[in-house]
Amino acid sequence: MKKTSIQNKLLFGMVFFMTTVLTVGSTALYFSFRKAYFQQIDLDLGKVATLLATEIELENGQLVHEWLDDVRNDPIRSKKDLIQSWNLSDGSSLRSPALKGEDLPKFSAPSGQSSFRDITLPNGHSGRAIGIEILPKIDPEETEENATEPHGPYTEANAPPHILVIANDVEKIEKQLARLRWILLLTIIAVVIASVLISRNIIRSCLFPINDLSDQVAQHNVNELDKEFLVTPDFPEELKGLVTQYNRLFKNIHRVRVRERDFSAHAAHELRTPLAGIILTLEQALHRNRDTDYYQECLAETLKISQSMHGMTERLLYFSRLQNDTFSMHFEKVALHELLKNVWLQHTNRADSRGLSIDWDLTDKAAVIRADQHLLGILISNLMNNAVAYAEPNSSITIQTTAQSSGLALSISNQSKGLNKENMRRLFEPFYRKDEARDVNEHHSGIGLALCQEITRAMRASITADLDEENNTFTITVCFTALVDSEKHAIS
């Protein structure tokens, strides 16, 4: 796969742009100069042609070419002027001495109009010529004076048309234009080379902060991902947003790594404690011969610990599958109030043993929601289990449902003196528990609320925790947005 380089792209783009601009500009400059030169040449040729057209006359029936006499009598013009005329009646032709018997190209425009052409002169030089078709000029005064004199073969009626071609040698001008082309070409090449060198250095200096940032990323210690990248005062404003996002990304990665590390450590700790209990119980049973009742007690304790471990591993499995979005959800209509009361029956014995009472404050409307019933049961059971475990002895637990415009809210409240605002911020972290909570109940792994949060996320619901420090009331609220119209889907 071809590698892409920002530096090469910028350099190529700048060079291509400058080359295009210089080429177009130089071409326009060259042709404007050339056009100006040849416009002036054509203007001069036109003036000369207009003048010479009056010097082909018809006098007493004879053709008189005064232009040829004027050229022959002028030593400068005889060497310089390139003129030729053709009599279209008899095909005869007259040439200026400078042509040395050679012919100019014969061309013209319709009568009365001029035609300009680039030609090659007899000596091989480049030339510019004008061709015009004319009729000999007849002088009325001369005609009256010579009326009695004998006439030639031509009269005003049969005056022969002529083609007059006048040329200028433009070899020097073409050489000057060729020199101008080379100057412009060499200028373009020199400017492009200079632009490449200068642009390369400028681009390198502009990309240096990116290279520096890349080096910092490459050298970033995996154990110091929360350490921010250094930004110098002259760091480009366009890249500061990128650095901010990098810092945020690495901090998030650091937090994830810390959570994963803590998760592994806590999981190992939670598994080690019950395993140690199982080993200790079995070692005591095998230390010496015991009676049957003692063995049954040991087996019962081992079973209790194993069941606790099984529950924790099940919660860990659910937590992992929900986090990775690999849990297969099955949404169905669930009667929330009925499910609440059924799940509460599983916790009544423990609640009674701690002297806890239950207060139901359920909405009068039939609370039917769309949810995965199995996960919803785990969610409610975890919330009730926490409420029973951490409520103050001989206090009450309140379970409330409230109809909202966007759905249904479920709240579970209990009295608790061991929480504060600092605890609330970390409440949904996996394995987070206060030390006092760990002493209260050894069968709580600290994964329950984190699992509840993942369940609500998977079911497109939300969960929040609130603490009323004045009344020492802790409340967990779950908002279900997928509320079914109770009028159409009421369940008796």
PDB file of C-alpha atoms in Angstrom, residues 282-425:
ATOM      1  CA  LEU A 282     -12.493 -28.946  54.833  1.00  0.00           C
ATOM      2  CA  GLU A 283      -9.130 -29.018  56.631  1.00  0.00           C
ATOM      3  CA  GLN A 284     -10.881 -28.894  59.999  1.00  0.00           C
ATOM      4  CA  ALA A 285     -13.218 -31.709  58.933  1.00  0.00           C
ATOM      5  CA  LEU A 286     -10.304 -33.867  57.805  1.00  0.00           C
ATOM      6  CA  HIS A 287      -7.997 -32.999  60.706  1.00  0.00           C
ATOM      7  CA  ARG A 288      -9.423 -35.808  62.825  1.00  0.00           C
ATOM      8  CA  ASN A 289     -12.400 -38.052  62.954  1.00  0.00           C
ATOM      9  CA  ARG A 290     -15.649 -36.206  63.551  1.00  0.00           C
ATOM     10  CA  ASP A 291     -19.199 -37.234  64.175  1.00  0.00           C
ATOM     11  CA  THR A 292     -21.787 -37.139  61.412  1.00  0.00           C
ATOM     12  CA  ASP A 293     -23.399 -33.924  62.630  1.00  0.00           C
ATOM     13  CA  TYR A 294     -20.102 -32.056  62.456  1.00  0.00           C
ATOM     14  CA  TYR A 295     -19.483 -33.265  58.917  1.00  0.00           C
ATOM     15  CA  GLN A 296     -22.959 -32.137  57.925  1.00  0.00           C
ATOM     16  CA  GLU A 297     -22.281 -28.690  59.400  1.00  0.00           C
ATOM     17  CA  CYS A 298     -19.003 -28.489  57.456  1.00  0.00           C
ATOM     18  CA  LEU A 299     -20.683 -29.566  54.242  1.00  0.00           C
ATOM     19  CA  ALA A 300     -23.524 -27.095  54.797  1.00  0.00           C
ATOM     20  CA  GLU A 301     -21.026 -24.270  55.377  1.00  0.00           C
ATOM     21  CA  THR A 302     -19.048 -25.319  52.311  1.00  0.00           C
ATOM     22  CA  LEU A 303     -22.238 -25.395  50.240  1.00  0.00           C
ATOM     23  CA  LYS A 304     -23.204 -21.942  51.514  1.00  0.00           C
ATOM     24  CA  ILE A 305     -19.816 -20.506  50.578  1.00  0.00           C
ATOM     25  CA  SER A 306     -19.903 -22.263  47.183  1.00  0.00           C
ATOM     26  CA  GLN A 307     -23.353 -20.888  46.456  1.00  0.00           C
ATOM     27  CA  SER A 308     -22.094 -17.415  47.339  1.00  0.00           C
ATOM     28  CA  MET A 309     -19.158 -17.886  44.959  1.00  0.00           C
ATOM     29  CA  HIS A 310     -21.506 -19.167  42.284  1.00  0.00           C
ATOM     30  CA  GLY A 311     -23.708 -16.090  42.674  1.00  0.00           C
ATOM     31  CA  MET A 312     -20.708 -13.794  42.400  1.00  0.00           C
ATOM     32  CA  THR A 313     -19.350 -15.541  39.282  1.00  0.00           C
ATOM     33  CA  GLU A 314     -22.808 -15.355  37.719  1.00  0.00           C
ATOM     34  CA  ARG A 315     -22.907 -11.614  38.382  1.00  0.00           C
ATOM     35  CA  LEU A 316     -19.401 -11.227  36.957  1.00  0.00           C
ATOM     36  CA  LEU A 317     -20.431 -13.148  33.852  1.00  0.00           C
ATOM     37  CA  TYR A 318     -23.514 -10.983  33.372  1.00  0.00           C
ATOM     38  CA  PHE A 319     -21.442  -7.856  33.975  1.00  0.00           C
ATOM     39  CA  SER A 320     -18.839  -8.868  31.374  1.00  0.00           C
ATOM     40  CA  ARG A 321     -21.388  -9.862  28.740  1.00  0.00           C
ATOM     41  CA  LEU A 322     -23.375  -6.662  29.209  1.00  0.00           C
ATOM     42  CA  GLN A 323     -20.250  -4.508  29.034  1.00  0.00           C
ATOM     43  CA  ASN A 324     -19.186  -6.206  25.795  1.00  0.00           C
ATOM     44  CA  ASP A 325     -22.726  -6.126  24.337  1.00  0.00           C
ATOM     45  CA  THR A 326     -22.746  -9.909  23.870  1.00  0.00           C
ATOM     46  CA  PHE A 327     -25.861 -10.559  25.962  1.00  0.00           C
ATOM     47  CA  SER A 328     -28.858 -11.592  23.875  1.00  0.00           C
ATOM     48  CA  MET A 329     -31.736  -9.351  24.946  1.00  0.00           C
ATOM     49  CA  HIS A 330     -35.352 -10.539  24.773  1.00  0.00           C
ATOM     50  CA  PHE A 331     -37.763  -7.643  25.249  1.00  0.00           C
ATOM     51  CA  GLU A 332     -41.310  -8.389  26.290  1.00  0.00           C
ATOM     52  CA  LYS A 333     -44.179  -6.798  28.219  1.00  0.00           C
ATOM     53  CA  VAL A 334     -43.574  -7.039  31.952  1.00  0.00           C
ATOM     54  CA  ALA A 335     -46.020  -6.161  34.744  1.00  0.00           C
ATOM     55  CA  LEU A 336     -43.626  -4.249  36.995  1.00  0.00           C
ATOM     56  CA  HIS A 337     -45.745  -4.218  40.175  1.00  0.00           C
ATOM     57  CA  GLU A 338     -46.311  -7.956  40.059  1.00  0.00           C
ATOM     58  CA  LEU A 339     -42.599  -8.595  39.483  1.00  0.00           C
ATOM     59  CA  LEU A 340     -41.652  -6.291  42.387  1.00  0.00           C
ATOM     60  CA  LYS A 341     -43.818  -8.199  44.850  1.00  0.00           C
ATOM     61  CA  ASN A 342     -42.638 -11.590  43.602  1.00  0.00           C
ATOM     62  CA  VAL A 343     -38.973 -10.622  43.940  1.00  0.00           C
ATOM     63  CA  TRP A 344     -39.561  -9.122  47.403  1.00  0.00           C
ATOM     64  CA  LEU A 345     -40.724 -12.499  48.651  1.00  0.00           C
ATOM     65  CA  GLN A 346     -37.132 -13.729  48.201  1.00  0.00           C
ATOM     66  CA  HIS A 347     -35.884 -11.126  50.699  1.00  0.00           C
ATOM     67  CA  THR A 348     -38.610 -11.177  53.364  1.00  0.00           C
ATOM     68  CA  ASN A 349     -36.789 -13.595  55.679  1.00  0.00           C
ATOM     69  CA  ARG A 350     -33.626 -11.462  55.804  1.00  0.00           C
ATOM     70  CA  ALA A 351     -35.690  -8.294  56.145  1.00  0.00           C
ATOM     71  CA  ASP A 352     -37.610  -9.786  59.076  1.00  0.00           C
ATOM     72  CA  SER A 353     -34.379 -10.928  60.736  1.00  0.00           C
ATOM     73  CA  ARG A 354     -33.165  -7.316  60.730  1.00  0.00           C
ATOM     74  CA  GLY A 355     -36.497  -5.877  61.839  1.00  0.00           C
ATOM     75  CA  LEU A 356     -37.147  -4.112  58.525  1.00  0.00           C
ATOM     76  CA  SER A 357     -40.602  -3.145  57.325  1.00  0.00           C
ATOM     77  CA  ILE A 358     -41.700  -2.515  53.737  1.00  0.00           C
ATOM     78  CA  ASP A 359     -43.730   0.484  52.554  1.00  0.00           C
ATOM     79  CA  TRP A 360     -45.328   0.192  49.121  1.00  0.00           C
ATOM     80  CA  ASP A 361     -46.166   3.403  47.254  1.00  0.00           C
ATOM     81  CA  LEU A 362     -47.175   2.197  43.810  1.00  0.00           C
ATOM     82  CA  THR A 363     -48.903   4.206  41.107  1.00  0.00           C
ATOM     83  CA  ASP A 364     -52.582   3.403  40.552  1.00  0.00           C
ATOM     84  CA  LYS A 365     -52.039   2.873  36.833  1.00  0.00           C
ATOM     85  CA  ALA A 366     -51.093  -0.556  35.552  1.00  0.00           C
ATOM     86  CA  ALA A 367     -47.297  -0.388  35.285  1.00  0.00           C
ATOM     87  CA  VAL A 368     -46.468  -2.388  32.177  1.00  0.00           C
ATOM     88  CA  ILE A 369     -43.062  -1.854  30.627  1.00  0.00           C
ATOM     89  CA  ARG A 370     -41.060  -3.433  27.824  1.00  0.00           C
ATOM     90  CA  ALA A 371     -37.924  -5.084  29.179  1.00  0.00           C
ATOM     91  CA  ASP A 372     -35.913  -8.278  29.369  1.00  0.00           C
ATOM     92  CA  GLN A 373     -37.760  -9.966  32.248  1.00  0.00           C
ATOM     93  CA  HIS A 374     -34.775 -12.033  33.366  1.00  0.00           C
ATOM     94  CA  LEU A 375     -32.418  -9.028  33.543  1.00  0.00           C
ATOM     95  CA  LEU A 376     -35.136  -6.889  35.099  1.00  0.00           C
ATOM     96  CA  GLY A 377     -35.542  -9.506  37.833  1.00  0.00           C
ATOM     97  CA  ILE A 378     -31.780  -9.454  38.501  1.00  0.00           C
ATOM     98  CA  LEU A 379     -31.847  -5.641  38.615  1.00  0.00           C
ATOM     99  CA  ILE A 380     -34.722  -5.488  41.112  1.00  0.00           C
ATOM    100  CA  SER A 381     -33.296  -8.317  43.228  1.00  0.00           C
ATOM    101  CA  ASN A 382     -29.909  -6.578  43.489  1.00  0.00           C
ATOM    102  CA  LEU A 383     -31.504  -3.275  44.487  1.00  0.00           C
ATOM    103  CA  MET A 384     -33.701  -4.944  47.115  1.00  0.00           C
ATOM    104  CA  ASN A 385     -30.763  -7.020  48.374  1.00  0.00           C
ATOM    105  CA  ASN A 386     -28.678  -3.868  48.850  1.00  0.00           C
ATOM    106  CA  ALA A 387     -31.539  -2.097  50.596  1.00  0.00           C
ATOM    107  CA  VAL A 388     -32.048  -5.006  53.029  1.00  0.00           C
ATOM    108  CA  ALA A 389     -28.311  -5.440  53.645  1.00  0.00           C
ATOM    109  CA  TYR A 390     -27.399  -1.805  54.271  1.00  0.00           C
ATOM    110  CA  ALA A 391     -30.583  -0.368  55.816  1.00  0.00           C
ATOM    111  CA  GLU A 392     -30.415   0.628  59.456  1.00  0.00           C
ATOM    112  CA  PRO A 393     -31.820  -2.158  61.688  1.00  0.00           C
ATOM    113  CA  ASN A 394     -35.499  -1.765  62.633  1.00  0.00           C
ATOM    114  CA  SER A 395     -36.033   0.851  59.901  1.00  0.00           C
ATOM    115  CA  SER A 396     -38.252   0.804  56.826  1.00  0.00           C
ATOM    116  CA  ILE A 397     -37.676   0.319  53.096  1.00  0.00           C
ATOM    117  CA  THR A 398     -39.850   2.270  50.660  1.00  0.00           C
ATOM    118  CA  ILE A 399     -40.579   0.978  47.162  1.00  0.00           C
ATOM    119  CA  GLN A 400     -42.266   3.563  44.975  1.00  0.00           C
ATOM    120  CA  THR A 401     -43.346   3.749  41.322  1.00  0.00           C
ATOM    121  CA  THR A 402     -44.245   7.020  39.638  1.00  0.00           C
ATOM    122  CA  ALA A 403     -45.761   7.558  36.199  1.00  0.00           C
ATOM    123  CA  GLN A 404     -43.871  10.148  34.164  1.00  0.00           C
ATOM    124  CA  SER A 405     -44.458  11.725  30.777  1.00  0.00           C
ATOM    125  CA  SER A 406     -41.507   9.828  29.338  1.00  0.00           C
ATOM    126  CA  GLY A 407     -42.085   6.530  31.111  1.00  0.00           C
ATOM    127  CA  LEU A 408     -42.093   5.048  34.595  1.00  0.00           C
ATOM    128  CA  ALA A 409     -39.775   5.650  37.573  1.00  0.00           C
ATOM    129  CA  LEU A 410     -38.984   3.006  40.189  1.00  0.00           C
ATOM    130  CA  SER A 411     -37.441   4.206  43.470  1.00  0.00           C
ATOM    131  CA  ILE A 412     -36.153   2.097  46.380  1.00  0.00           C
ATOM    132  CA  SER A 413     -35.217   3.997  49.553  1.00  0.00           C
ATOM    133  CA  ASN A 414     -33.699   2.940  52.868  1.00  0.00           C
ATOM    134  CA  GLN A 415     -32.159   4.543  55.945  1.00  0.00           C
ATOM    135  CA  SER A 416     -28.343   4.507  55.962  1.00  0.00           C
ATOM    136  CA  LYS A 417     -25.901   6.452  58.153  1.00  0.00           C
ATOM    137  CA  GLY A 418     -22.673   5.265  56.579  1.00  0.00           C
ATOM    138  CA  LEU A 419     -22.786   7.176  53.290  1.00  0.00           C
ATOM    139  CA  ASN A 420     -21.622  10.636  52.256  1.00  0.00           C
ATOM    140  CA  LYS A 421     -21.213  12.591  49.023  1.00  0.00           C
ATOM    141  CA  GLU A 422     -17.706  11.194  48.468  1.00  0.00           C
ATOM    142  CA  ASN A 423     -19.069   7.636  48.566  1.00  0.00           C
ATOM    143  CA  MET A 424     -21.852   8.553  46.139  1.00  0.00           C
ATOM    144  CA  ARG A 425     -19.400   9.483  43.368  1.00  0.00           C
TER     145      ARG A 425
END
